[in-house]
Amino acid sequence: MVYEVIGTPFPDRAHRVQQLADLGFTWANLGDEAYWIDQLVVMDRKAYEELIHTAEVLWHIFDKAVRYLKGNRELYALLSIPEVLWDGLDRLEPNAAGFISRYARFDFTVNLQGDIKLLELNADTPTGYVEAAIATPWLCEQKGMESPNHAMKELIRAAWEIEAPDFAACIAYGQHAEDTGTIDALVAHSGRSMTCVDCLDLWIDEGVVKVGENQTITKMFALYPKEWMGIDDGGEAFAYAIEEQFIQLFNPLHAVILQSKGLQAIIWGLHEENNDMFTSDEHKAIETYMLPTYTTPALPRDYVSKSMFGREGGSVELYNVQGKLEIKDEVGFDTSVFFQRVYQQRADLPELPFAHGNKHLLTGLFVLNGTPCGLLGRAGGMITGNASQFVAIGVKAP
């Protein structure tokens, strides 16, 4: 068995929730609902080491794919990238190899036999950082287990020493607990003196991004999905500011290509035609760790349909072996009203026994400054959406 669930929930949950809040994880409870599961999932070390290797190889494969399609507007459209971003994607140079995004997270399903399959990559605005970097090491220590997540803080520091943002932003900063807490933790771990702002307080004057009466922003980390620049009021002006380099945004603009789930279809198509841009080892990794993925409904049965820019499970539909819709997300916002869908072979999440019932486990792995590091567990239904819960993942000692 790859996973083992250990421990029982602490009788005085309120005390534990307060301890986590003191560390910076203030949303262990969301209202009357328990977001954090007070148990620990322990992963087999061999499976963890293979997961790290998988992420390393796939990260470079995805990097190659972004450079392959840069400048190809037909492929931008195929990936549902908003047209307001196209000029910037063409004109700006992506970061060096391996660093198109310095803050990303792979989401995997790892079954009980240890088979690893990539579900998606959030390479633009992943959340879960506080859960992984702050809560998980503490929770593992409480159970006497090893956490591989301790290095996350230093990797963020190294990334932002290079990017050097002066501002950090999210929507509803100071009001939205999760996004605000994520921004605050990233800023604290960066070691930089930065100003945190609400994205809705930004304004743009002839391409210059400002906040307050007249404070100019030239370098900013924003927990703001870039695809929404094609939809939000002011999005076109913001895209122009980035394109004309009035502002440097982190993650950089090309992270939106990595973010599109359609990129997996591009990679799979190149693999199917045995394209020589990938080495034989990379083709083997694609075959082993990725799932057949298409931009059209080419799979007759046992597949998943989801928006190319879906978040928190919104838009996800699971089809069974008869090709009939089995389950769909009813909670998250269905972004397929704005973006095209992608069709991927289905690979279900493993089901584990928790104190309050069986749940399916999604295994997230952060990639920070080009280095895979930081396990994030989400437990819930067959679709990982807003109703899913956080559970810490540790690794068995050698």
mmCIF file of C-alpha atoms in Angstrom:
data_model
loop_
_atom_site.group_PDB
_atom_site.id
_atom_site.type_symbol
_atom_site.label_atom_id
_atom_site.label_comp_id
_atom_site.label_asym_id
_atom_site.label_seq_id
_atom_site.Cartn_x
_atom_site.Cartn_y
_atom_site.Cartn_z
ATOM 1 C CA MET A 1 0.000 0.000 0.000
ATOM 2 C CA VAL A 2 1.365 3.398 -0.979
ATOM 3 C CA TYR A 3 -0.641 5.284 1.645
ATOM 4 C CA GLU A 4 -1.457 4.798 5.298
ATOM 5 C CA VAL A 5 -3.807 7.016 7.291
ATOM 6 C CA ILE A 6 -2.593 7.400 10.867
ATOM 7 C CA GLY A 7 -3.851 9.086 14.017
ATOM 8 C CA THR A 8 -7.299 9.952 15.287
ATOM 9 C CA PRO A 9 -8.833 13.420 15.464
ATOM 10 C CA PHE A 10 -7.857 15.329 18.603
ATOM 11 C CA PRO A 11 -10.799 15.648 21.063
ATOM 12 C CA ASP A 12 -10.302 19.408 21.467
ATOM 13 C CA ARG A 13 -10.353 20.476 17.818
ATOM 14 C CA ALA A 14 -10.735 24.146 18.696
ATOM 15 C CA HIS A 15 -7.354 24.125 20.446
ATOM 16 C CA ARG A 16 -5.649 22.556 17.442
ATOM 17 C CA VAL A 17 -7.345 24.984 15.059
ATOM 18 C CA GLN A 18 -6.062 27.882 17.162
ATOM 19 C CA GLN A 19 -2.524 26.460 17.129
ATOM 20 C CA LEU A 20 -2.651 26.301 13.326
ATOM 21 C CA ALA A 21 -4.043 29.835 13.181
ATOM 22 C CA ASP A 22 -1.113 31.038 15.300
ATOM 23 C CA LEU A 23 1.194 29.548 12.642
ATOM 24 C CA GLY A 24 -0.630 31.422 9.864
ATOM 25 C CA PHE A 25 -3.152 28.786 8.718
ATOM 26 C CA THR A 26 -6.329 30.599 9.706
ATOM 27 C CA TRP A 27 -8.873 28.669 7.617
ATOM 28 C CA ALA A 28 -8.607 25.172 9.149
ATOM 29 C CA ASN A 29 -12.321 25.691 9.790
ATOM 30 C CA LEU A 30 -14.438 27.524 7.246
ATOM 31 C CA GLY A 31 -17.424 28.740 9.219
ATOM 32 C CA ASP A 32 -18.997 25.649 10.728
ATOM 33 C CA GLU A 33 -17.261 23.329 8.272
ATOM 34 C CA ALA A 34 -13.972 21.524 8.925
ATOM 35 C CA TYR A 35 -11.591 22.203 6.030
ATOM 36 C CA TRP A 36 -8.617 20.506 7.732
ATOM 37 C CA ILE A 37 -8.735 16.766 8.506
ATOM 38 C CA ASP A 38 -6.987 16.068 11.814
ATOM 39 C CA GLN A 39 -5.244 12.922 10.625
ATOM 40 C CA LEU A 40 -2.076 12.273 8.648
ATOM 41 C CA VAL A 41 -1.566 10.445 5.367
ATOM 42 C CA VAL A 42 1.838 8.774 5.169
ATOM 43 C CA MET A 43 3.278 7.991 1.746
ATOM 44 C CA ASP A 44 5.666 5.171 0.970
ATOM 45 C CA ARG A 45 9.154 6.577 0.419
ATOM 46 C CA LYS A 46 9.744 4.749 -2.846
ATOM 47 C CA ALA A 47 6.499 6.166 -4.257
ATOM 48 C CA TYR A 48 7.485 9.652 -3.094
ATOM 49 C CA GLU A 49 10.878 9.415 -4.768
ATOM 50 C CA GLU A 50 9.234 8.310 -8.017
ATOM 51 C CA LEU A 51 6.792 11.210 -7.722
ATOM 52 C CA ILE A 52 9.691 13.677 -7.434
ATOM 53 C CA HIS A 53 11.367 12.116 -10.480
ATOM 54 C CA THR A 54 8.080 12.281 -12.405
ATOM 55 C CA ALA A 55 7.665 15.968 -11.641
ATOM 56 C CA GLU A 56 11.248 16.755 -12.655
ATOM 57 C CA VAL A 57 10.834 15.100 -16.054
ATOM 58 C CA LEU A 58 7.357 16.465 -16.746
ATOM 59 C CA TRP A 59 8.409 19.979 -15.754
ATOM 60 C CA HIS A 60 11.004 20.042 -18.531
ATOM 61 C CA ILE A 61 8.569 18.471 -20.995
ATOM 62 C CA PHE A 62 6.007 21.207 -20.310
ATOM 63 C CA ASP A 63 8.740 23.852 -20.605
ATOM 64 C CA LYS A 64 9.703 22.550 -24.054
ATOM 65 C CA ALA A 65 6.069 22.554 -25.144
ATOM 66 C CA VAL A 66 5.588 26.227 -24.219
ATOM 67 C CA ARG A 67 8.593 27.232 -26.313
ATOM 68 C CA TYR A 68 7.337 25.052 -29.181
ATOM 69 C CA LEU A 69 4.052 26.919 -29.474
ATOM 70 C CA LYS A 70 5.245 30.444 -28.620
ATOM 71 C CA GLY A 71 4.270 32.722 -31.509
ATOM 72 C CA ASN A 72 1.743 30.270 -32.972
ATOM 73 C CA ARG A 73 -1.576 32.071 -32.674
ATOM 74 C CA GLU A 74 -3.590 29.127 -33.961
ATOM 75 C CA LEU A 75 -2.304 27.160 -30.973
ATOM 76 C CA TYR A 76 -3.002 30.066 -28.603
ATOM 77 C CA ALA A 77 -6.618 29.911 -29.790
ATOM 78 C CA LEU A 78 -6.662 26.120 -29.482
ATOM 79 C CA LEU A 79 -5.520 26.469 -25.856
ATOM 80 C CA SER A 80 -8.276 29.044 -25.204
ATOM 81 C CA ILE A 81 -5.754 31.745 -24.289
ATOM 82 C CA PRO A 82 -7.501 35.142 -24.427
ATOM 83 C CA GLU A 83 -6.569 37.205 -27.462
ATOM 84 C CA VAL A 84 -5.632 40.223 -25.315
ATOM 85 C CA LEU A 85 -2.566 38.248 -24.184
ATOM 86 C CA TRP A 86 -1.306 37.194 -27.601
ATOM 87 C CA ASP A 87 0.818 40.257 -28.393
ATOM 88 C CA GLY A 88 2.531 40.043 -25.026
ATOM 89 C CA LEU A 89 3.193 36.324 -25.404
ATOM 90 C CA ASP A 90 4.770 36.972 -28.810
ATOM 91 C CA ARG A 91 6.823 40.014 -27.848
ATOM 92 C CA LEU A 92 8.107 39.045 -24.402
ATOM 93 C CA GLU A 93 10.771 36.418 -23.920
ATOM 94 C CA PRO A 94 9.940 33.596 -21.508
ATOM 95 C CA ASN A 95 12.182 32.961 -18.536
ATOM 96 C CA ALA A 96 15.169 30.638 -18.861
ATOM 97 C CA ALA A 97 14.572 26.904 -19.272
ATOM 98 C CA GLY A 98 12.879 25.434 -16.237
ATOM 99 C CA PHE A 99 11.707 28.784 -14.876
ATOM 100 C CA ILE A 100 8.747 29.866 -17.021
ATOM 101 C CA SER A 101 6.916 29.669 -13.723
ATOM 102 C CA ARG A 102 8.656 29.829 -10.342
ATOM 103 C CA TYR A 103 5.512 29.048 -8.356
ATOM 104 C CA ALA A 104 3.505 26.068 -9.582
ATOM 105 C CA ARG A 105 1.828 22.850 -8.480
ATOM 106 C CA PHE A 106 1.264 19.517 -10.210
ATOM 107 C CA ASP A 107 -1.856 17.553 -9.225
ATOM 108 C CA PHE A 108 -1.487 13.783 -9.449
ATOM 109 C CA THR A 109 -3.490 10.697 -8.761
ATOM 110 C CA VAL A 110 -1.283 8.027 -7.187
ATOM 111 C CA ASN A 111 -3.218 4.798 -6.806
ATOM 112 C CA LEU A 112 -2.799 2.270 -4.014
ATOM 113 C CA GLN A 113 -0.350 0.254 -6.132
ATOM 114 C CA GLY A 114 1.835 3.339 -6.710
ATOM 115 C CA ASP A 115 0.895 4.088 -10.328
ATOM 116 C CA ILE A 116 1.291 7.827 -10.963
ATOM 117 C CA LYS A 117 -0.797 9.816 -13.432
ATOM 118 C CA LEU A 118 -0.763 13.577 -13.940
ATOM 119 C CA LEU A 119 -4.185 15.197 -13.838
ATOM 120 C CA GLU A 120 -3.216 18.836 -14.320
ATOM 121 C CA LEU A 121 -0.672 21.565 -13.730
ATOM 122 C CA ASN A 122 -1.467 24.851 -12.004
ATOM 123 C CA ALA A 123 1.531 26.927 -13.035
ATOM 124 C CA ASP A 124 0.062 30.373 -12.548
ATOM 125 C CA THR A 125 -1.786 30.887 -9.252
ATOM 126 C CA PRO A 126 -1.766 27.717 -7.129
ATOM 127 C CA THR A 127 -3.120 27.962 -3.620
ATOM 128 C CA GLY A 128 -2.445 25.456 -0.848
ATOM 129 C CA TYR A 129 0.968 26.958 -0.076
ATOM 130 C CA VAL A 130 0.203 27.658 3.584
ATOM 131 C CA GLU A 131 -1.208 24.156 4.033
ATOM 132 C CA ALA A 132 1.880 22.601 2.457
ATOM 133 C CA ALA A 133 4.706 24.869 3.672
ATOM 134 C CA ILE A 134 3.482 25.774 7.159
ATOM 135 C CA ALA A 135 0.779 23.374 8.382
ATOM 136 C CA THR A 136 2.134 20.106 6.954
ATOM 137 C CA PRO A 137 5.608 20.184 8.584
ATOM 138 C CA TRP A 138 4.042 21.039 11.952
ATOM 139 C CA LEU A 139 1.377 18.338 11.657
ATOM 140 C CA CYS A 140 3.951 15.736 10.612
ATOM 141 C CA GLU A 141 6.129 16.661 13.566
ATOM 142 C CA GLN A 142 3.135 16.185 15.867
ATOM 143 C CA LYS A 143 2.869 12.583 14.656
ATOM 144 C CA GLY A 144 6.625 11.947 14.673
ATOM 145 C CA MET A 145 6.732 11.702 10.879
ATOM 146 C CA GLU A 146 9.060 13.266 8.324
ATOM 147 C CA SER A 147 7.867 16.083 6.098
ATOM 148 C CA PRO A 148 9.733 16.781 2.853
ATOM 149 C CA ASN A 149 8.125 20.234 2.749
ATOM 150 C CA HIS A 150 10.626 22.118 4.926
ATOM 151 C CA ALA A 151 12.587 23.349 1.885
ATOM 152 C CA MET A 152 9.601 25.222 0.426
ATOM 153 C CA LYS A 153 10.357 28.416 2.325
ATOM 154 C CA GLU A 154 13.945 28.649 1.055
ATOM 155 C CA LEU A 155 12.892 27.905 -2.512
ATOM 156 C CA ILE A 156 10.410 30.781 -2.388
ATOM 157 C CA ARG A 157 13.099 33.041 -0.985
ATOM 158 C CA ALA A 158 15.452 32.068 -3.821
ATOM 159 C CA ALA A 159 12.738 32.647 -6.449
ATOM 160 C CA TRP A 160 11.846 36.108 -5.211
ATOM 161 C CA GLU A 161 15.448 37.148 -4.815
ATOM 162 C CA ILE A 162 15.572 36.804 -8.602
ATOM 163 C CA GLU A 163 12.128 38.218 -9.419
ATOM 164 C CA ALA A 164 12.396 40.969 -6.771
ATOM 165 C CA PRO A 165 8.731 42.049 -6.625
ATOM 166 C CA ASP A 166 7.910 45.111 -4.518
ATOM 167 C CA PHE A 167 4.160 44.448 -4.319
ATOM 168 C CA ALA A 168 2.007 41.351 -3.823
ATOM 169 C CA ALA A 169 -1.687 41.285 -4.657
ATOM 170 C CA CYS A 170 -4.822 39.181 -4.664
ATOM 171 C CA ILE A 171 -8.535 39.845 -5.009
ATOM 172 C CA ALA A 172 -10.082 40.973 -1.695
ATOM 173 C CA TYR A 173 -6.761 41.192 0.140
ATOM 174 C CA GLY A 174 -7.499 41.462 3.863
ATOM 175 C CA GLN A 175 -10.964 39.945 3.426
ATOM 176 C CA HIS A 176 -10.566 36.596 1.634
ATOM 177 C CA ALA A 177 -8.883 34.419 4.294
ATOM 178 C CA GLU A 178 -7.215 31.844 2.028
ATOM 179 C CA ASP A 179 -5.824 34.181 -0.623
ATOM 180 C CA THR A 180 -4.774 36.783 1.939
ATOM 181 C CA GLY A 181 -3.073 34.133 4.064
ATOM 182 C CA THR A 182 -1.313 32.745 1.000
ATOM 183 C CA ILE A 183 0.001 36.179 0.023
ATOM 184 C CA ASP A 184 1.104 36.936 3.580
ATOM 185 C CA ALA A 185 2.976 33.628 3.874
ATOM 186 C CA LEU A 186 4.715 34.020 0.519
ATOM 187 C CA VAL A 187 5.789 37.553 1.398
ATOM 188 C CA ALA A 188 7.056 36.439 4.817
ATOM 189 C CA HIS A 189 9.004 33.535 3.326
ATOM 190 C CA SER A 190 10.458 35.739 0.597
ATOM 191 C CA GLY A 191 12.328 37.773 3.187
ATOM 192 C CA ARG A 192 11.494 40.906 1.186
ATOM 193 C CA SER A 193 9.914 44.131 2.341
ATOM 194 C CA MET A 194 6.775 44.267 0.221
ATOM 195 C CA THR A 195 3.447 46.060 0.109
ATOM 196 C CA CYS A 196 0.317 43.894 -0.128
ATOM 197 C CA VAL A 197 -2.666 45.262 -2.015
ATOM 198 C CA ASP A 198 -6.104 44.326 -3.319
ATOM 199 C CA CYS A 199 -6.144 43.819 -7.099
ATOM 200 C CA LEU A 200 -9.387 45.795 -7.201
ATOM 201 C CA ASP A 201 -7.558 48.860 -5.853
ATOM 202 C CA LEU A 202 -5.184 48.952 -8.840
ATOM 203 C CA TRP A 203 -5.712 51.478 -11.619
ATOM 204 C CA ILE A 204 -3.918 52.063 -14.889
ATOM 205 C CA ASP A 205 -2.913 55.395 -16.391
ATOM 206 C CA GLU A 206 -1.632 55.151 -19.993
ATOM 207 C CA GLY A 207 -0.122 51.746 -19.269
ATOM 208 C CA VAL A 208 1.309 52.641 -15.857
ATOM 209 C CA VAL A 209 -0.091 50.513 -13.031
ATOM 210 C CA LYS A 210 -0.831 52.460 -9.868
ATOM 211 C CA VAL A 211 -2.346 52.006 -6.437
ATOM 212 C CA GLY A 212 -3.579 54.707 -4.084
ATOM 213 C CA GLU A 213 -3.395 58.279 -5.259
ATOM 214 C CA ASN A 214 -0.237 58.019 -7.318
ATOM 215 C CA GLN A 215 1.978 55.106 -6.236
ATOM 216 C CA THR A 216 3.465 53.324 -9.262
ATOM 217 C CA ILE A 217 3.904 49.533 -9.346
ATOM 218 C CA THR A 218 6.613 48.137 -11.630
ATOM 219 C CA LYS A 219 7.174 44.641 -10.159
ATOM 220 C CA MET A 220 4.362 42.621 -8.642
ATOM 221 C CA PHE A 221 3.439 39.090 -7.643
ATOM 222 C CA ALA A 222 -0.294 38.636 -8.203
ATOM 223 C CA LEU A 223 -2.490 35.743 -7.181
ATOM 224 C CA TYR A 224 -4.712 36.672 -10.096
ATOM 225 C CA PRO A 225 -5.503 34.223 -12.939
ATOM 226 C CA LYS A 226 -4.138 35.704 -16.158
ATOM 227 C CA GLU A 227 -6.894 34.223 -18.303
ATOM 228 C CA TRP A 228 -9.358 36.585 -16.614
ATOM 229 C CA MET A 229 -7.683 39.529 -18.355
ATOM 230 C CA GLY A 230 -9.774 38.528 -21.345
ATOM 231 C CA ILE A 231 -12.976 38.891 -19.320
ATOM 232 C CA ASP A 232 -12.559 41.372 -16.455
ATOM 233 C CA ASP A 233 -13.098 45.099 -16.767
ATOM 234 C CA GLY A 234 -9.655 46.657 -17.069
ATOM 235 C CA GLY A 235 -8.130 43.345 -18.153
ATOM 236 C CA GLU A 236 -7.140 44.639 -21.580
ATOM 237 C CA ALA A 237 -5.412 47.658 -20.030
ATOM 238 C CA PHE A 238 -3.566 45.398 -17.592
ATOM 239 C CA ALA A 239 -2.466 43.102 -20.451
ATOM 240 C CA TYR A 240 -1.200 46.171 -22.345
ATOM 241 C CA ALA A 241 0.814 47.298 -19.300
ATOM 242 C CA ILE A 242 2.496 43.888 -19.158
ATOM 243 C CA GLU A 243 3.093 43.751 -22.912
ATOM 244 C CA GLU A 244 4.685 47.218 -22.941
ATOM 245 C CA GLN A 245 6.743 46.312 -19.842
ATOM 246 C CA PHE A 246 5.374 49.086 -17.677
ATOM 247 C CA ILE A 247 5.032 46.307 -15.129
ATOM 248 C CA GLN A 248 6.691 42.926 -14.615
ATOM 249 C CA LEU A 249 4.207 40.390 -13.328
ATOM 250 C CA PHE A 250 5.129 37.226 -11.467
ATOM 251 C CA ASN A 251 4.522 34.555 -12.364
ATOM 252 C CA PRO A 252 5.460 35.920 -15.816
ATOM 253 C CA LEU A 253 2.965 36.067 -18.674
ATOM 254 C CA HIS A 254 4.005 32.775 -20.298
ATOM 255 C CA ALA A 255 2.812 30.889 -17.212
ATOM 256 C CA VAL A 256 -0.681 31.201 -18.719
ATOM 257 C CA ILE A 257 0.373 28.742 -21.456
ATOM 258 C CA LEU A 258 1.517 26.248 -18.837
ATOM 259 C CA GLN A 259 -1.772 26.829 -17.012
ATOM 260 C CA SER A 260 -4.006 25.851 -19.932
ATOM 261 C CA LYS A 261 -5.049 22.221 -19.691
ATOM 262 C CA GLY A 262 -4.958 22.243 -23.471
ATOM 263 C CA LEU A 263 -1.161 22.143 -23.263
ATOM 264 C CA GLN A 264 -1.449 18.529 -22.142
ATOM 265 C CA ALA A 265 -3.290 17.794 -25.388
ATOM 266 C CA ILE A 266 -0.489 19.451 -27.373
ATOM 267 C CA ILE A 267 2.109 17.362 -25.543
ATOM 268 C CA TRP A 268 0.118 14.167 -26.018
ATOM 269 C CA GLY A 269 -0.324 14.889 -29.730
ATOM 270 C CA LEU A 270 3.413 15.451 -30.170
ATOM 271 C CA HIS A 271 4.011 12.203 -28.321
ATOM 272 C CA GLU A 272 1.589 10.266 -30.524
ATOM 273 C CA GLU A 273 3.417 11.431 -33.638
ATOM 274 C CA ASN A 274 6.757 10.590 -31.990
ATOM 275 C CA ASN A 275 7.979 14.152 -32.458
ATOM 276 C CA ASP A 276 11.746 14.435 -32.042
ATOM 277 C CA MET A 277 11.517 17.529 -29.830
ATOM 278 C CA PHE A 278 11.202 15.047 -26.969
ATOM 279 C CA THR A 279 13.935 12.549 -26.145
ATOM 280 C CA SER A 280 13.179 8.835 -25.957
ATOM 281 C CA ASP A 281 13.200 9.074 -22.162
ATOM 282 C CA GLU A 282 10.756 11.987 -22.295
ATOM 283 C CA HIS A 283 8.446 10.055 -24.626
ATOM 284 C CA LYS A 284 8.565 7.170 -22.152
ATOM 285 C CA ALA A 285 7.698 9.549 -19.296
ATOM 286 C CA ILE A 286 4.747 10.994 -21.250
ATOM 287 C CA GLU A 287 3.471 7.485 -21.971
ATOM 288 C CA THR A 288 3.909 6.411 -18.348
ATOM 289 C CA TYR A 289 2.826 9.432 -16.343
ATOM 290 C CA MET A 290 0.486 11.453 -18.562
ATOM 291 C CA LEU A 291 -3.006 10.625 -19.765
ATOM 292 C CA PRO A 292 -4.281 10.683 -23.358
ATOM 293 C CA THR A 293 -5.710 14.190 -23.688
ATOM 294 C CA TYR A 294 -7.446 15.867 -26.636
ATOM 295 C CA THR A 295 -9.048 19.198 -27.522
ATOM 296 C CA THR A 296 -12.004 17.385 -29.118
ATOM 297 C CA PRO A 297 -14.193 14.601 -27.643
ATOM 298 C CA ALA A 298 -12.107 11.815 -29.196
ATOM 299 C CA LEU A 299 -12.461 9.392 -26.284
ATOM 300 C CA PRO A 300 -15.686 7.352 -26.529
ATOM 301 C CA ARG A 301 -15.788 6.246 -22.900
ATOM 302 C CA ASP A 302 -14.099 6.399 -19.501
ATOM 303 C CA TYR A 303 -12.956 10.000 -19.804
ATOM 304 C CA VAL A 304 -13.051 13.392 -18.091
ATOM 305 C CA SER A 305 -14.213 16.648 -19.658
ATOM 306 C CA LYS A 306 -13.140 19.948 -18.088
ATOM 307 C CA SER A 307 -12.538 23.576 -18.955
ATOM 308 C CA MET A 308 -9.044 24.478 -20.114
ATOM 309 C CA PHE A 309 -8.956 27.091 -17.364
ATOM 310 C CA GLY A 310 -11.151 25.441 -14.733
ATOM 311 C CA ARG A 311 -10.394 25.996 -11.033
ATOM 312 C CA GLU A 312 -11.405 24.104 -7.888
ATOM 313 C CA GLY A 313 -13.180 21.341 -9.811
ATOM 314 C CA GLY A 314 -15.557 23.722 -11.575
ATOM 315 C CA SER A 315 -16.660 22.367 -15.008
ATOM 316 C CA VAL A 316 -15.376 18.806 -14.384
ATOM 317 C CA GLU A 317 -17.516 15.970 -15.774
ATOM 318 C CA LEU A 318 -16.719 12.261 -15.365
ATOM 319 C CA TYR A 319 -17.943 9.792 -17.994
ATOM 320 C CA ASN A 320 -18.129 6.045 -17.317
ATOM 321 C CA VAL A 321 -17.151 2.971 -19.341
ATOM 322 C CA GLN A 322 -20.453 3.195 -21.247
ATOM 323 C CA GLY A 323 -19.681 6.792 -22.245
ATOM 324 C CA LYS A 324 -22.486 8.124 -20.019
ATOM 325 C CA LEU A 325 -22.109 11.106 -17.697
ATOM 326 C CA GLU A 326 -21.539 9.667 -14.213
ATOM 327 C CA ILE A 327 -20.895 12.720 -12.085
ATOM 328 C CA LYS A 328 -20.251 16.435 -12.559
ATOM 329 C CA ASP A 329 -19.159 19.224 -10.264
ATOM 330 C CA GLU A 330 -22.195 21.130 -9.038
ATOM 331 C CA VAL A 331 -20.424 23.568 -6.705
ATOM 332 C CA GLY A 332 -17.565 25.292 -8.553
ATOM 333 C CA PHE A 333 -18.114 27.908 -11.249
ATOM 334 C CA ASP A 334 -18.249 26.330 -14.705
ATOM 335 C CA THR A 335 -15.633 28.323 -16.618
ATOM 336 C CA SER A 336 -16.389 26.426 -19.826
ATOM 337 C CA VAL A 337 -18.877 29.228 -20.539
ATOM 338 C CA PHE A 338 -15.756 31.289 -21.336
ATOM 339 C CA PHE A 339 -13.101 28.716 -22.279
ATOM 340 C CA GLN A 340 -13.036 25.602 -24.415
ATOM 341 C CA ARG A 341 -13.046 22.116 -22.959
ATOM 342 C CA VAL A 342 -10.357 19.452 -22.901
ATOM 343 C CA TYR A 343 -10.999 15.685 -22.905
ATOM 344 C CA GLN A 344 -8.744 13.390 -20.896
ATOM 345 C CA GLN A 345 -8.673 9.683 -20.211
ATOM 346 C CA ARG A 346 -10.108 9.053 -16.783
ATOM 347 C CA ALA A 347 -7.876 8.040 -13.872
ATOM 348 C CA ASP A 348 -9.746 7.950 -10.576
ATOM 349 C CA LEU A 349 -8.336 9.097 -7.255
ATOM 350 C CA PRO A 350 -7.544 6.418 -4.653
ATOM 351 C CA GLU A 351 -10.051 5.991 -1.829
ATOM 352 C CA LEU A 352 -8.723 6.034 1.736
ATOM 353 C CA PRO A 353 -10.431 5.441 5.111
ATOM 354 C CA PHE A 354 -10.625 8.484 7.379
ATOM 355 C CA ALA A 355 -12.235 8.806 10.793
ATOM 356 C CA HIS A 356 -15.294 10.503 9.307
ATOM 357 C CA GLY A 357 -15.648 8.203 6.300
ATOM 358 C CA ASN A 358 -13.853 7.213 3.126
ATOM 359 C CA LYS A 359 -12.506 9.973 0.901
ATOM 360 C CA HIS A 360 -10.640 10.191 -2.401
ATOM 361 C CA LEU A 361 -7.096 11.600 -2.197
ATOM 362 C CA LEU A 362 -5.545 14.059 -4.628
ATOM 363 C CA THR A 363 -1.761 14.372 -4.285
ATOM 364 C CA GLY A 364 -0.395 17.810 -5.109
ATOM 365 C CA LEU A 365 3.311 18.526 -5.531
ATOM 366 C CA PHE A 366 4.625 22.081 -5.742
ATOM 367 C CA VAL A 367 7.394 23.120 -8.118
ATOM 368 C CA LEU A 368 9.142 26.139 -6.609
ATOM 369 C CA ASN A 369 11.943 27.928 -8.412
ATOM 370 C CA GLY A 370 12.142 24.945 -10.775
ATOM 371 C CA THR A 371 12.442 22.359 -7.980
ATOM 372 C CA PRO A 372 9.711 19.841 -7.093
ATOM 373 C CA CYS A 373 9.091 20.211 -3.371
ATOM 374 C CA GLY A 374 6.027 20.278 -1.170
ATOM 375 C CA LEU A 375 3.287 17.670 -0.864
ATOM 376 C CA LEU A 376 -0.319 18.846 -0.582
ATOM 377 C CA GLY A 377 -3.155 16.444 0.200
ATOM 378 C CA ARG A 378 -6.777 17.158 -0.722
ATOM 379 C CA ALA A 379 -9.452 14.653 0.288
ATOM 380 C CA GLY A 380 -13.033 14.577 -0.864
ATOM 381 C CA GLY A 381 -15.227 13.168 -3.575
ATOM 382 C CA MET A 382 -14.297 11.763 -6.966
ATOM 383 C CA ILE A 383 -13.919 15.371 -8.155
ATOM 384 C CA THR A 384 -11.613 17.603 -6.115
ATOM 385 C CA GLY A 385 -13.593 20.790 -5.716
ATOM 386 C CA ASN A 386 -14.418 23.504 -3.204
ATOM 387 C CA ALA A 387 -15.926 20.963 -0.804
ATOM 388 C CA SER A 388 -12.660 19.003 -0.565
ATOM 389 C CA GLN A 389 -10.597 19.090 2.607
ATOM 390 C CA PHE A 390 -6.916 19.523 3.354
ATOM 391 C CA VAL A 391 -5.007 16.597 4.821
ATOM 392 C CA ALA A 392 -1.275 16.667 5.491
ATOM 393 C CA ILE A 393 0.928 14.110 3.730
ATOM 394 C CA GLY A 394 4.166 12.883 5.280
ATOM 395 C CA VAL A 395 6.711 10.376 4.014
ATOM 396 C CA LYS A 396 7.804 7.144 5.652
ATOM 397 C CA ALA A 397 11.367 7.163 6.975
ATOM 398 C CA PRO A 398 13.961 5.139 5.012
#
